Amino acid sequence: MKKMKAITRYACFLLILLSSFLGACRKDLQVIPEELVGILPADPSRQLQGFYLVNEGNMGMNKASLDYMDFSTGVYRRNMYNQMNPAQVNGLGDVANDVGIYGSKLYVVVNISNKVEVMDAKSGKRIQQINVTNPRYITFKDGKAYVSAYLGQVGVPDAPNGVVVQIDTASLKEEKRIEVGRQPEEMAVVGQKLYVANSGGYTPLNYDTRVSVIDLNSFSVVKNIDVAINLHRLKADKYGDIYVTSRGNYLDIHSKIYVIDTKTDLIKTRFDIGASNLVIDDDIAYFYGSEWSSNTGKFSLSYGMLDVKQEKILNTKFITDGTDAKIMIPYGIAVDKYTKEVFVTDARDYVSPGVLYCFDPAGKKKWSVVTGDIPAHFAMVYK
């Protein structure tokens, strides 16, 4: 398979989609065992006990996997899902697209396998799966899980509008669903409103441009905010604003960050910067850009920090020691809210194991470890 950096993202998406029909899944293969890698001294007193890292795995290859960094022992557990659930001969599934912890349960959204996998958050042992067609992201509020879902067959331009599915976290049953825009992506809850970024990613010549606003009391769409094309990431700060990214069209319209005031549901600020992903901790948004250009056939990589209180880009970077030059494709990001360490993953060539990096608050690398294929999504486990 050609490397993604050699073709456009959309063309690569179609190529991988085709391989999912032509290739065989991992049904006949042996379960891949867990690997334990000691990388740090044990620190049971640390507030961040550890974190789960979901590796997406390439579409059609059934190689999604789950790792766990255990700070209490200093051990990185690679591919721990298979160790804890040996009866699941197909492993975690096909393309794990998000992960979250709510209460005592760990939820992994597995996109192409059309499910949300639910596990015990302490052990990683499987509880059950919830069937959702083409699910993307998950968030939580007041005993409910909310899952965005594309619906329709993967990659088909005439796929129906997407939905947000409401799931009861006690019974693990779907309760209701509401139609939103086309190919909905990340979500965030502010008060009693759920904000949903719609992408329209299956129709590159006619992207969706809206953030749907759902009133959680009535579970109805009360507004659609017109923002920009091909929306993706959506994060809330503590000041009542949400930060939503537009991926642009990979040609002449570039990636940007928009700030929406949830009190008025109006756009208040725009940052003309490439942002593929961001995480907000206290007053700082840490972001990276890996913007693809169909004109040049290359990715443009960038890293930065944004003060969400002052709403301005900072001159400082969260990688300062040159390690960014070694990262091929930044793909996931998280922050320890106590130590302010920043964790960044590198998907590398998308077909071989990635790398997880840890940087101290000064931006210097503390450690790194090899992960599964396409490391992407974090779920932090605090005391």
Tab-separated table of C-alpha atoms in Angstrom:
chain	number	residue	atom	x	y	z
A	1	MET	CA	0.000	0.000	0.000
A	2	LYS	CA	1.345	3.418	-0.863
A	3	LYS	CA	2.127	5.729	1.975
A	4	MET	CA	-0.558	8.287	2.677
A	5	LYS	CA	1.850	11.126	2.272
A	6	ALA	CA	2.253	10.167	-1.395
A	7	ILE	CA	-1.417	10.709	-2.286
A	8	THR	CA	-4.273	12.936	-1.214
A	9	ARG	CA	-6.138	12.047	1.941
A	10	TYR	CA	-9.350	11.538	0.033
A	11	ALA	CA	-7.746	9.327	-2.589
A	12	CYS	CA	-6.040	7.360	0.159
A	13	PHE	CA	-9.374	6.976	1.923
A	14	LEU	CA	-10.879	5.432	-1.224
A	15	LEU	CA	-7.843	3.212	-1.734
A	16	ILE	CA	-7.982	1.849	1.797
A	17	LEU	CA	-11.744	1.434	1.491
A	18	LEU	CA	-11.247	-0.736	-1.592
A	19	SER	CA	-8.680	-2.851	0.236
A	20	SER	CA	-11.187	-3.475	3.002
A	21	PHE	CA	-13.365	-5.301	0.502
A	22	LEU	CA	-10.548	-7.153	-1.244
A	23	GLY	CA	-8.479	-8.092	1.782
A	24	ALA	CA	-9.229	-10.625	4.480
A	25	CYS	CA	-9.725	-9.608	8.100
A	26	ARG	CA	-7.774	-11.103	10.979
A	27	LYS	CA	-10.223	-13.897	11.747
A	28	ASP	CA	-7.777	-16.689	11.012
A	29	LEU	CA	-4.784	-15.137	12.736
A	30	GLN	CA	-3.546	-15.837	16.226
A	31	VAL	CA	-4.341	-13.310	18.940
A	32	ILE	CA	-1.426	-10.896	19.240
A	33	PRO	CA	-0.037	-11.096	22.799
A	34	GLU	CA	0.477	-8.167	25.117
A	35	GLU	CA	3.966	-6.679	25.417
A	36	LEU	CA	5.226	-5.086	28.632
A	37	VAL	CA	7.829	-2.331	28.307
A	38	GLY	CA	9.384	-0.821	31.434
A	39	ILE	CA	10.176	2.807	30.691
A	40	LEU	CA	9.928	4.732	33.995
A	41	PRO	CA	10.483	4.235	37.726
A	42	ALA	CA	7.282	3.248	39.517
A	43	ASP	CA	5.421	6.258	40.938
A	44	PRO	CA	2.257	5.174	42.795
A	45	SER	CA	1.887	8.654	44.335
A	46	ARG	CA	1.323	10.347	40.988
A	47	GLN	CA	-2.121	11.918	40.479
A	48	LEU	CA	-2.224	10.660	36.899
A	49	GLN	CA	-2.283	6.926	37.488
A	50	GLY	CA	-2.046	6.184	33.794
A	51	PHE	CA	-3.776	6.552	30.471
A	52	TYR	CA	-5.273	4.411	27.753
A	53	LEU	CA	-4.067	4.975	24.215
A	54	VAL	CA	-6.166	3.737	21.320
A	55	ASN	CA	-4.341	2.789	18.135
A	56	GLU	CA	-6.640	3.149	15.139
A	57	GLY	CA	-5.090	0.544	12.838
A	58	ASN	CA	-5.546	0.680	9.064
A	59	MET	CA	-8.991	0.224	7.569
A	60	GLY	CA	-9.807	-3.336	6.536
A	61	MET	CA	-6.967	-4.885	8.536
A	62	ASN	CA	-8.743	-5.388	11.889
A	63	LYS	CA	-5.700	-4.032	13.720
A	64	ALA	CA	-7.207	-1.549	16.152
A	65	SER	CA	-5.553	-2.020	19.544
A	66	LEU	CA	-5.491	-0.650	23.075
A	67	ASP	CA	-2.376	0.248	25.087
A	68	TYR	CA	-2.051	1.412	28.688
A	69	MET	CA	0.673	3.519	30.278
A	70	ASP	CA	0.758	2.602	33.968
A	71	PHE	CA	2.649	5.256	35.958
A	72	SER	CA	2.166	3.362	39.228
A	73	THR	CA	4.463	0.639	37.876
A	74	GLY	CA	6.317	2.549	35.164
A	75	VAL	CA	5.276	-0.095	32.610
A	76	TYR	CA	3.799	0.502	29.168
A	77	ARG	CA	1.331	-2.256	28.274
A	78	ARG	CA	1.202	-2.619	24.503
A	79	ASN	CA	-1.861	-4.404	23.089
A	80	MET	CA	-3.448	-5.012	26.486
A	81	TYR	CA	-6.987	-5.504	25.111
A	82	ASN	CA	-6.113	-8.885	23.639
A	83	GLN	CA	-4.453	-9.961	26.872
A	84	MET	CA	-7.541	-9.111	28.911
A	85	ASN	CA	-10.030	-10.442	26.345
A	86	PRO	CA	-8.513	-13.535	24.684
A	87	ALA	CA	-11.921	-14.831	23.594
A	88	GLN	CA	-12.260	-11.885	21.209
A	89	VAL	CA	-10.318	-13.527	18.380
A	90	ASN	CA	-10.747	-10.499	16.107
A	91	GLY	CA	-9.237	-8.206	18.723
A	92	LEU	CA	-10.638	-4.742	19.272
A	93	GLY	CA	-11.860	-4.442	15.689
A	94	ASP	CA	-11.467	-2.272	12.610
A	95	VAL	CA	-10.431	1.398	13.054
A	96	ALA	CA	-10.783	2.605	16.639
A	97	ASN	CA	-11.776	6.248	16.315
A	98	ASP	CA	-12.224	7.514	19.892
A	99	VAL	CA	-12.019	6.563	23.557
A	100	GLY	CA	-13.488	7.885	26.782
A	101	ILE	CA	-13.925	7.006	30.456
A	102	TYR	CA	-17.162	7.664	32.304
A	103	GLY	CA	-17.700	6.320	35.791
A	104	SER	CA	-16.278	2.817	36.022
A	105	LYS	CA	-16.451	2.101	32.300
A	106	LEU	CA	-14.097	2.570	29.373
A	107	TYR	CA	-15.688	3.197	25.970
A	108	VAL	CA	-13.905	2.692	22.639
A	109	VAL	CA	-15.606	3.780	19.423
A	110	VAL	CA	-14.708	1.330	16.645
A	111	ASN	CA	-15.694	2.982	13.402
A	112	ILE	CA	-15.646	0.339	10.650
A	113	SER	CA	-16.711	-2.433	13.044
A	114	ASN	CA	-19.889	-0.393	13.703
A	115	LYS	CA	-19.730	-0.606	17.479
A	116	VAL	CA	-18.859	1.004	20.763
A	117	GLU	CA	-16.834	-1.444	22.829
A	118	VAL	CA	-17.468	-1.114	26.589
A	119	MET	CA	-14.897	-2.325	29.124
A	120	ASP	CA	-14.166	-2.116	32.822
A	121	ALA	CA	-12.022	0.996	33.212
A	122	LYS	CA	-9.721	-0.594	35.794
A	123	SER	CA	-9.036	-3.951	34.175
A	124	GLY	CA	-9.817	-3.432	30.503
A	125	LYS	CA	-12.064	-6.496	30.530
A	126	ARG	CA	-14.872	-6.402	28.019
A	127	ILE	CA	-18.415	-5.845	29.289
A	128	GLN	CA	-20.336	-5.695	26.014
A	129	GLN	CA	-20.610	-3.874	22.722
A	130	ILE	CA	-23.217	-1.355	21.596
A	131	ASN	CA	-24.027	-1.495	17.892
A	132	VAL	CA	-23.884	1.861	16.116
A	133	THR	CA	-23.481	2.227	12.357
A	134	ASN	CA	-20.313	4.111	11.369
A	135	PRO	CA	-19.675	5.742	14.783
A	136	ARG	CA	-17.053	8.469	15.161
A	137	TYR	CA	-16.713	10.187	18.567
A	138	ILE	CA	-18.096	9.956	22.097
A	139	THR	CA	-18.771	12.354	24.982
A	140	PHE	CA	-20.738	12.167	28.248
A	141	LYS	CA	-23.168	14.130	30.396
A	142	ASP	CA	-25.427	13.242	33.342
A	143	GLY	CA	-25.367	9.471	32.989
A	144	LYS	CA	-25.621	9.504	29.215
A	145	ALA	CA	-23.096	8.792	26.469
A	146	TYR	CA	-23.456	10.647	23.183
A	147	VAL	CA	-22.001	9.099	20.030
A	148	SER	CA	-21.717	10.871	16.682
A	149	ALA	CA	-22.291	8.557	13.725
A	150	TYR	CA	-21.945	9.042	9.976
A	151	LEU	CA	-24.472	6.326	9.082
A	152	GLY	CA	-24.564	4.859	5.585
A	153	GLN	CA	-21.871	2.886	3.831
A	154	VAL	CA	-18.332	4.146	4.353
A	155	GLY	CA	-17.243	6.591	1.676
A	156	VAL	CA	-20.524	6.677	-0.267
A	157	PRO	CA	-21.269	10.297	-1.323
A	158	ASP	CA	-25.050	9.936	-1.011
A	159	ALA	CA	-24.863	8.677	2.578
A	160	PRO	CA	-27.706	10.042	4.723
A	161	ASN	CA	-27.281	12.793	7.277
A	162	GLY	CA	-25.520	11.677	10.418
A	163	VAL	CA	-26.941	11.331	13.897
A	164	VAL	CA	-26.059	11.680	17.541
A	165	VAL	CA	-27.039	8.583	19.523
A	166	GLN	CA	-27.919	8.866	23.215
A	167	ILE	CA	-26.922	5.824	25.292
A	168	ASP	CA	-27.750	5.176	28.934
A	169	THR	CA	-24.460	4.407	30.715
A	170	ALA	CA	-26.154	2.178	33.316
A	171	SER	CA	-28.101	-0.134	31.001
A	172	LEU	CA	-25.756	0.406	28.007
A	173	LYS	CA	-28.829	0.644	25.776
A	174	GLU	CA	-29.533	3.190	23.071
A	175	GLU	CA	-32.357	5.451	24.192
A	176	LYS	CA	-32.812	7.831	21.277
A	177	ARG	CA	-31.080	9.474	18.361
A	178	ILE	CA	-31.300	12.818	16.590
A	179	GLU	CA	-30.346	13.729	13.021
A	180	VAL	CA	-27.641	16.382	12.623
A	181	GLY	CA	-25.503	17.344	9.605
A	182	ARG	CA	-23.518	15.237	7.184
A	183	GLN	CA	-20.708	13.098	8.627
A	184	PRO	CA	-20.626	14.530	12.179
A	185	GLU	CA	-17.328	14.471	14.034
A	186	GLU	CA	-16.258	15.701	17.491
A	187	MET	CA	-18.683	17.009	20.117
A	188	ALA	CA	-18.556	18.972	23.361
A	189	VAL	CA	-21.086	19.678	26.099
A	190	VAL	CA	-21.448	23.197	27.517
A	191	GLY	CA	-24.177	23.495	30.114
A	192	GLN	CA	-27.205	21.732	28.700
A	193	LYS	CA	-26.149	22.121	25.079
A	194	LEU	CA	-24.267	19.606	22.953
A	195	TYR	CA	-22.241	21.052	20.078
A	196	VAL	CA	-21.529	18.820	17.066
A	197	ALA	CA	-19.035	19.527	14.253
A	198	ASN	CA	-20.355	18.383	10.858
A	199	SER	CA	-17.844	17.659	8.096
A	200	GLY	CA	-19.560	16.396	4.949
A	201	GLY	CA	-16.324	14.542	4.355
A	202	TYR	CA	-17.830	12.068	1.889
A	203	THR	CA	-18.533	14.905	-0.584
A	204	PRO	CA	-15.317	16.935	-0.978
A	205	LEU	CA	-16.934	19.282	-3.505
A	206	ASN	CA	-19.830	19.978	-1.167
A	207	TYR	CA	-18.602	19.899	2.429
A	208	ASP	CA	-20.905	20.612	5.343
A	209	THR	CA	-20.158	23.896	7.129
A	210	ARG	CA	-22.253	23.773	10.302
A	211	VAL	CA	-22.016	23.146	14.008
A	212	SER	CA	-25.283	21.614	15.185
A	213	VAL	CA	-26.534	22.658	18.634
A	214	ILE	CA	-28.590	20.071	20.543
A	215	ASP	CA	-30.611	20.984	23.608
A	216	LEU	CA	-30.051	18.041	25.943
A	217	ASN	CA	-33.262	18.599	27.907
A	218	SER	CA	-35.459	18.168	24.833
A	219	PHE	CA	-32.847	16.285	22.818
A	220	SER	CA	-33.607	18.349	19.748
A	221	VAL	CA	-31.501	20.413	17.354
A	222	VAL	CA	-32.220	24.032	18.259
A	223	LYS	CA	-29.706	25.724	15.985
A	224	ASN	CA	-27.133	25.212	13.246
A	225	ILE	CA	-24.181	27.614	13.306
A	226	ASP	CA	-22.597	28.225	9.897
A	227	VAL	CA	-18.822	28.142	10.456
A	228	ALA	CA	-16.607	26.811	7.636
A	229	ILE	CA	-16.133	23.757	5.437
A	230	ASN	CA	-15.083	20.305	6.577
A	231	LEU	CA	-15.281	20.754	10.351
A	232	HIS	CA	-13.587	18.219	12.627
A	233	ARG	CA	-12.255	18.917	16.130
A	234	LEU	CA	-14.410	20.630	18.734
A	235	LYS	CA	-13.224	21.450	22.254
A	236	ALA	CA	-14.713	23.548	25.073
A	237	ASP	CA	-12.755	25.846	27.383
A	238	LYS	CA	-13.771	26.912	30.897
A	239	TYR	CA	-14.951	30.341	29.757
A	240	GLY	CA	-17.986	29.188	27.793
A	241	ASP	CA	-16.314	29.136	24.383
A	242	ILE	CA	-15.805	26.250	21.983
A	243	TYR	CA	-12.890	25.877	19.579
A	244	VAL	CA	-13.749	24.158	16.315
A	245	THR	CA	-11.336	23.328	13.503
A	246	SER	CA	-11.947	23.450	9.784
A	247	ARG	CA	-9.770	21.130	7.698
A	248	GLY	CA	-10.265	23.192	4.547
A	249	ASN	CA	-10.316	21.441	1.176
A	250	TYR	CA	-6.632	20.414	0.992
A	251	LEU	CA	-6.258	22.723	-2.022
A	252	ASP	CA	-6.830	26.482	-1.848
A	253	ILE	CA	-8.842	26.702	1.401
A	254	HIS	CA	-6.594	26.129	4.404
A	255	SER	CA	-7.214	24.813	7.895
A	256	LYS	CA	-8.407	27.296	10.547
A	257	ILE	CA	-9.618	27.473	14.152
A	258	TYR	CA	-12.890	29.216	14.971
A	259	VAL	CA	-14.018	30.317	18.436
A	260	ILE	CA	-17.758	30.272	19.192
A	261	ASP	CA	-19.276	32.010	22.215
A	262	THR	CA	-21.829	29.517	23.557
A	263	LYS	CA	-23.759	32.308	25.292
A	264	THR	CA	-24.680	33.800	21.916
A	265	ASP	CA	-23.783	30.886	19.612
A	266	LEU	CA	-21.925	33.349	17.405
A	267	ILE	CA	-18.380	33.180	16.022
A	268	LYS	CA	-16.189	35.622	17.962
A	269	THR	CA	-12.654	34.856	16.750
A	270	ARG	CA	-10.848	33.144	13.876
A	271	PHE	CA	-7.253	31.942	13.829
A	272	ASP	CA	-5.723	31.398	10.384
A	273	ILE	CA	-3.531	28.516	11.467
A	274	GLY	CA	-3.342	24.867	10.534
A	275	ALA	CA	-4.805	22.766	13.334
A	276	SER	CA	-5.369	19.043	12.934
A	277	ASN	CA	-5.916	18.462	16.636
A	278	LEU	CA	-5.933	20.374	19.895
A	279	VAL	CA	-6.343	19.828	23.606
A	280	ILE	CA	-7.286	22.513	26.129
A	281	ASP	CA	-5.809	22.485	29.630
A	282	ASP	CA	-6.575	25.398	31.974
A	283	ASP	CA	-5.908	28.533	29.886
A	284	ILE	CA	-3.777	26.894	27.209
A	285	ALA	CA	-4.775	25.115	24.016
A	286	TYR	CA	-1.997	22.909	22.676
A	287	PHE	CA	-2.366	22.210	18.958
A	288	TYR	CA	-0.557	20.724	16.011
A	289	GLY	CA	-1.191	20.937	12.306
A	290	SER	CA	-0.479	18.247	9.729
A	291	GLU	CA	-2.130	19.901	6.766
A	292	TRP	CA	-2.095	18.031	3.472
A	293	SER	CA	-1.751	19.933	0.208
A	294	SER	CA	-2.921	18.301	-3.004
A	295	ASN	CA	-0.922	20.940	-4.861
A	296	THR	CA	2.444	20.042	-3.341
A	297	GLY	CA	1.765	16.410	-2.423
A	298	LYS	CA	3.195	17.058	1.038
A	299	PHE	CA	2.144	17.611	4.635
A	300	SER	CA	2.874	20.955	6.288
A	301	LEU	CA	3.599	20.334	9.988
A	302	SER	CA	3.339	22.870	12.783
A	303	TYR	CA	3.043	22.998	16.583
A	304	GLY	CA	1.746	25.788	18.753
A	305	MET	CA	0.034	27.077	21.893
A	306	LEU	CA	-2.953	29.375	22.256
A	307	ASP	CA	-4.039	31.351	25.314
A	308	VAL	CA	-7.794	30.725	25.474
A	309	LYS	CA	-8.371	33.405	28.125
A	310	GLN	CA	-6.717	36.158	26.099
A	311	GLU	CA	-7.584	34.455	22.783
A	312	LYS	CA	-4.170	34.911	21.251
A	313	ILE	CA	-1.474	32.703	19.783
A	314	LEU	CA	1.600	32.360	21.985
A	315	ASN	CA	5.149	32.629	20.708
A	316	THR	CA	6.248	29.624	22.744
A	317	LYS	CA	6.046	26.020	21.528
A	318	PHE	CA	5.375	22.852	23.502
A	319	ILE	CA	8.280	21.086	21.766
A	320	THR	CA	11.502	23.056	22.102
A	321	ASP	CA	14.342	20.538	21.836
A	322	GLY	CA	14.116	19.668	18.136
A	323	THR	CA	12.239	16.395	18.644
A	324	ASP	CA	9.497	17.686	16.332
A	325	ALA	CA	11.893	17.149	13.414
A	326	LYS	CA	11.755	13.404	14.128
A	327	ILE	CA	7.943	13.226	14.147
A	328	MET	CA	6.627	12.196	10.734
A	329	ILE	CA	2.869	12.668	11.298
A	330	PRO	CA	1.606	13.996	14.666
A	331	TYR	CA	-1.662	12.192	15.297
A	332	GLY	CA	-2.736	12.400	18.942
A	333	ILE	CA	-2.228	14.813	21.824
A	334	ALA	CA	-2.998	14.930	25.563
A	335	VAL	CA	-1.859	16.845	28.656
A	336	ASP	CA	-1.413	15.790	32.286
A	337	LYS	CA	-3.437	18.467	34.101
A	338	TYR	CA	-1.201	18.200	37.185
A	339	THR	CA	2.354	17.995	35.821
A	340	LYS	CA	1.608	19.776	32.491
A	341	GLU	CA	3.505	17.117	30.592
A	342	VAL	CA	2.397	16.934	26.962
A	343	PHE	CA	1.937	13.603	25.201
A	344	VAL	CA	2.140	13.471	21.399
A	345	THR	CA	1.843	10.457	19.126
A	346	ASP	CA	3.475	9.923	15.742
A	347	ALA	CA	1.551	7.809	13.195
A	348	ARG	CA	4.705	7.652	11.046
A	349	ASP	CA	3.817	5.976	7.712
A	350	TYR	CA	0.345	4.802	8.838
A	351	VAL	CA	1.158	1.126	8.216
A	352	SER	CA	3.768	0.350	10.868
A	353	PRO	CA	3.906	0.867	14.663
A	354	GLY	CA	3.813	4.467	15.817
A	355	VAL	CA	5.632	6.277	18.616
A	356	LEU	CA	4.399	7.994	21.788
A	357	TYR	CA	6.430	10.951	23.101
A	358	CYS	CA	6.295	12.653	26.499
A	359	PHE	CA	7.501	16.264	26.825
A	360	ASP	CA	8.081	18.175	30.064
A	361	PRO	CA	6.534	21.669	30.554
A	362	ALA	CA	9.674	23.219	29.060
A	363	GLY	CA	9.123	21.276	25.842
A	364	LYS	CA	11.957	18.804	26.253
A	365	LYS	CA	11.504	15.105	25.568
A	366	LYS	CA	11.359	12.949	28.703
A	367	TRP	CA	10.722	9.538	27.145
A	368	SER	CA	9.228	7.728	24.160
A	369	VAL	CA	7.861	4.276	23.421
A	370	VAL	CA	6.702	2.287	20.395
A	371	THR	CA	2.928	1.878	20.160
A	372	GLY	CA	0.488	0.044	17.914
A	373	ASP	CA	-0.418	1.174	14.403
A	374	ILE	CA	-1.688	4.771	14.132
A	375	PRO	CA	-1.745	5.817	17.823
A	376	ALA	CA	-4.425	8.450	18.168
A	377	HIS	CA	-6.770	8.819	21.149
A	378	PHE	CA	-6.156	9.181	24.906
A	379	ALA	CA	-8.265	8.508	27.998
A	380	MET	CA	-6.591	9.794	31.162
A	381	VAL	CA	-6.974	7.903	34.459
A	382	TYR	CA	-6.637	10.177	37.514
A	383	LYS	CA	-6.937	9.306	41.200
